[in-house]
PDB file of C-alpha atoms in Angstrom:
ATOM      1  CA  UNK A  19      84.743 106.980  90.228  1.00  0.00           C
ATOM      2  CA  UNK A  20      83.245 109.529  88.235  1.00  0.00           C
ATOM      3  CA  UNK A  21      84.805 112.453  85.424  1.00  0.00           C
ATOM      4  CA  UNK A  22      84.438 114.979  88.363  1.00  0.00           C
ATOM      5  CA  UNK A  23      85.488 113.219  91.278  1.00  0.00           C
ATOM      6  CA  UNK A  24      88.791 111.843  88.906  1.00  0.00           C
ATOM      7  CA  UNK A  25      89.365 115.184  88.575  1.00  0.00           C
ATOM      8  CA  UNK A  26      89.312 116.676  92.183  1.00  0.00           C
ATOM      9  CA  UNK A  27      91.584 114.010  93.313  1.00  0.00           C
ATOM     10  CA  UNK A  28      93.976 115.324  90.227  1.00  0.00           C
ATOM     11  CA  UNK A  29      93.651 118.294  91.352  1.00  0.00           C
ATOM     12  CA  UNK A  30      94.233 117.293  94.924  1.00  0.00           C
ATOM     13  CA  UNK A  31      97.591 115.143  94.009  1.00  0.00           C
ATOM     14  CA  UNK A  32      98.751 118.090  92.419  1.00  0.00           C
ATOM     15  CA  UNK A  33      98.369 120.332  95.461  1.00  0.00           C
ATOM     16  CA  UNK A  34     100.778 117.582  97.156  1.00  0.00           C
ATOM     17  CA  UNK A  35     103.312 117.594  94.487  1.00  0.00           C
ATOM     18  CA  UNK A  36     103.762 121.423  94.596  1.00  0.00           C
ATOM     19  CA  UNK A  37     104.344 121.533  97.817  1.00  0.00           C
ATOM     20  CA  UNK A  38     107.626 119.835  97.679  1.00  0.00           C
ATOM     21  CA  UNK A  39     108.759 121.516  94.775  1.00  0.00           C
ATOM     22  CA  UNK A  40     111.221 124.205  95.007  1.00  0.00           C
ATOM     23  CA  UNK A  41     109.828 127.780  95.633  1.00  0.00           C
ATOM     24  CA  UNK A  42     110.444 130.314  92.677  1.00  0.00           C
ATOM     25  CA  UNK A  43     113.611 132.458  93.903  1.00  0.00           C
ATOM     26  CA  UNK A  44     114.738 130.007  96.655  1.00  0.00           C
ATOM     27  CA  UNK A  45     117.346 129.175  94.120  1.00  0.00           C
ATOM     28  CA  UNK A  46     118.512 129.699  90.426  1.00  0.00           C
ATOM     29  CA  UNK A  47     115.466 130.507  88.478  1.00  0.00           C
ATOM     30  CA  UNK A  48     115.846 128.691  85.385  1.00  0.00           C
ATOM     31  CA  UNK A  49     116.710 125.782  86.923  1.00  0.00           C
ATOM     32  CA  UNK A  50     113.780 126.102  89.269  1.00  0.00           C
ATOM     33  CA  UNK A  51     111.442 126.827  86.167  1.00  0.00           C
ATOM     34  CA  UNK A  52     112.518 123.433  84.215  1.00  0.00           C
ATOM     35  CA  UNK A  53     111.932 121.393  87.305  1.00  0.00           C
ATOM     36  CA  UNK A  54     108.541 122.587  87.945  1.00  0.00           C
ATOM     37  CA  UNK A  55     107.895 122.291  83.831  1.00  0.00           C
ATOM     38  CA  UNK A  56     108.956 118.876  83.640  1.00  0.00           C
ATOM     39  CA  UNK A  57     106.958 117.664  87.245  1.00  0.00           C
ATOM     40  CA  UNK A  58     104.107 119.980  86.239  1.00  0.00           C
ATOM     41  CA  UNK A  59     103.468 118.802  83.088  1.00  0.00           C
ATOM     42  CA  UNK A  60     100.056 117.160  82.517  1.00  0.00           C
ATOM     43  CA  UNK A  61      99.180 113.853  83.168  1.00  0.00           C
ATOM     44  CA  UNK A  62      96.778 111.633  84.878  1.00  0.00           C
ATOM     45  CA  UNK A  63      98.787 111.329  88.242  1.00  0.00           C
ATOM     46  CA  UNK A  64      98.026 107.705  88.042  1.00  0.00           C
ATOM     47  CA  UNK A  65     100.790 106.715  90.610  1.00  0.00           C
ATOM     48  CA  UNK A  66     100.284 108.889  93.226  1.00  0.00           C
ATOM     49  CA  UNK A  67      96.673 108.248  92.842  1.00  0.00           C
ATOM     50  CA  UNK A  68      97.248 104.511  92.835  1.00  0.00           C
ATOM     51  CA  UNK A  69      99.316 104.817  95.961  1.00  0.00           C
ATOM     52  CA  UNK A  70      96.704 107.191  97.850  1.00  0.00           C
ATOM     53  CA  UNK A  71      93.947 104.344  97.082  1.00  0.00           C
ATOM     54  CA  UNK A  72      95.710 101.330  98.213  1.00  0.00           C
ATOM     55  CA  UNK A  73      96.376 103.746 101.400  1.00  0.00           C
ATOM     56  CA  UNK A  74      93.450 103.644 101.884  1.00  0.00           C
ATOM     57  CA  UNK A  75      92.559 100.135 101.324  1.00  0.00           C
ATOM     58  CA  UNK A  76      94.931  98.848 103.444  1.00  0.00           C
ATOM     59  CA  UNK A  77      95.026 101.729 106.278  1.00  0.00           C
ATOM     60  CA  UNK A  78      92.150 101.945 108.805  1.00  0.00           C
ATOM     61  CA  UNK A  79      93.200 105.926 109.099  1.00  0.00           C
ATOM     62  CA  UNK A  80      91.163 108.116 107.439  1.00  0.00           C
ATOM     63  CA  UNK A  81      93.469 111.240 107.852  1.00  0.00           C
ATOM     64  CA  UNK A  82      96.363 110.873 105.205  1.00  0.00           C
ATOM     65  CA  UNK A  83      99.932 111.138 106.999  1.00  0.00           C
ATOM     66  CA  UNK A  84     102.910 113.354 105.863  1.00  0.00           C
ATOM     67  CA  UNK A  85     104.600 110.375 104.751  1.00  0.00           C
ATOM     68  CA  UNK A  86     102.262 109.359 102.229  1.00  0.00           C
ATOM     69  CA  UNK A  87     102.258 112.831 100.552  1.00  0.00           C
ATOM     70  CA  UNK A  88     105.983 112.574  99.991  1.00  0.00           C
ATOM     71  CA  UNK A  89     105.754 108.956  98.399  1.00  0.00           C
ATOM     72  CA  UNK A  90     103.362 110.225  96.107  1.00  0.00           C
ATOM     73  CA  UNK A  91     105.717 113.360  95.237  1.00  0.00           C
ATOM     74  CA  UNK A  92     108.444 111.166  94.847  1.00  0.00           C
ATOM     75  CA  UNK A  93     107.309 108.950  92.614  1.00  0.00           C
ATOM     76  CA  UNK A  94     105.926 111.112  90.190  1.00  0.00           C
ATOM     77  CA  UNK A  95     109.196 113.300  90.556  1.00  0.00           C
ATOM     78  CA  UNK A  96     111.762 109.847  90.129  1.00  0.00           C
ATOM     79  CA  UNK A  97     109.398 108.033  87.045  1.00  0.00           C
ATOM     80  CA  UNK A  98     110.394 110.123  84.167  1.00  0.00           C
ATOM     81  CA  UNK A  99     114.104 109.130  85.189  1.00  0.00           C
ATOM     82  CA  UNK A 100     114.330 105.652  83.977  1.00  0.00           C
ATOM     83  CA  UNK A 101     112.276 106.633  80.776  1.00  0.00           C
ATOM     84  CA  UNK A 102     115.197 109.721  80.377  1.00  0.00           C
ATOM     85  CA  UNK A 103     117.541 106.652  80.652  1.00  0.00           C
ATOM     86  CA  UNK A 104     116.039 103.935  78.780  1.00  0.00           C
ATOM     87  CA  UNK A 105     115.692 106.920  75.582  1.00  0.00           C
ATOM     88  CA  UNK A 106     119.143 107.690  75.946  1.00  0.00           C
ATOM     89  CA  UNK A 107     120.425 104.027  75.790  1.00  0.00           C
ATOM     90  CA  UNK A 108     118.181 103.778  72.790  1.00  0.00           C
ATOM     91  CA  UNK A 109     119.898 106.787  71.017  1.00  0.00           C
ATOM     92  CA  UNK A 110     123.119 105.622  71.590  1.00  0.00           C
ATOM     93  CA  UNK A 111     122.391 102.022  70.368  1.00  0.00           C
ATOM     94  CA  UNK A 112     120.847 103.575  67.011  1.00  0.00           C
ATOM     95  CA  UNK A 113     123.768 105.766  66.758  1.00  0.00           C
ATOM     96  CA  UNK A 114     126.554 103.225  67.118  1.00  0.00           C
ATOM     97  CA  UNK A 115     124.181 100.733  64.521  1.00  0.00           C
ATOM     98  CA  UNK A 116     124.311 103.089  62.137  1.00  0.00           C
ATOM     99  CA  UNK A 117     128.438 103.912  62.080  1.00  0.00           C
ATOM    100  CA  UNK A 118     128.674  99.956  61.541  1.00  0.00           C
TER     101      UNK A 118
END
């Protein structure tokens, strides 16, 4: 896969993810503005492009169904979870090693 073909499925996988995202003035703005910051943020979109490929490894369909589109919005909207977690636990390790 080439530079410019990378990119248009980037581009492409971020179409998806903005489409489940929370329109701006459905609901309390800043909140709405922090969730699109943190899912917008840049990145390769290696897991929903990962997931669209072995779709199409494995399917014989060349149309892509709703379903897949929200799999690949929910995983790159869940991921930075566990890291959020796993930081945290960190920080609170380092802070109870140091009152010892």
């Amino acid at each position: 896969m080439d530079k410019q073909a990378l990119l248009n499925k980037t581009e492409q996988i971020n179409t998806v993810i903005e489409a489940f995202l929370p329109k701006e003035g459905e609901y309390d703005q800043l909140i709405v503005n922090a969730m699109n910051y943190s899912v917008l943020a840049g990145g390769k979109r290696l897991r929903p492009l990962m997931m669209q490929t072995a779709f199409h490894v494995f399917a014989n369909d060349t149309e892509e169904p709703e379903i897949l589109h929200r799999f690949m919005a929910a995983i790159e909207c869940i991921q930075p979870i566990p890291c959020a977690m796993t930081i945290f636990r960190q920080w609170i390790m380092i802070c109870t090693v140091e009152e010892i």
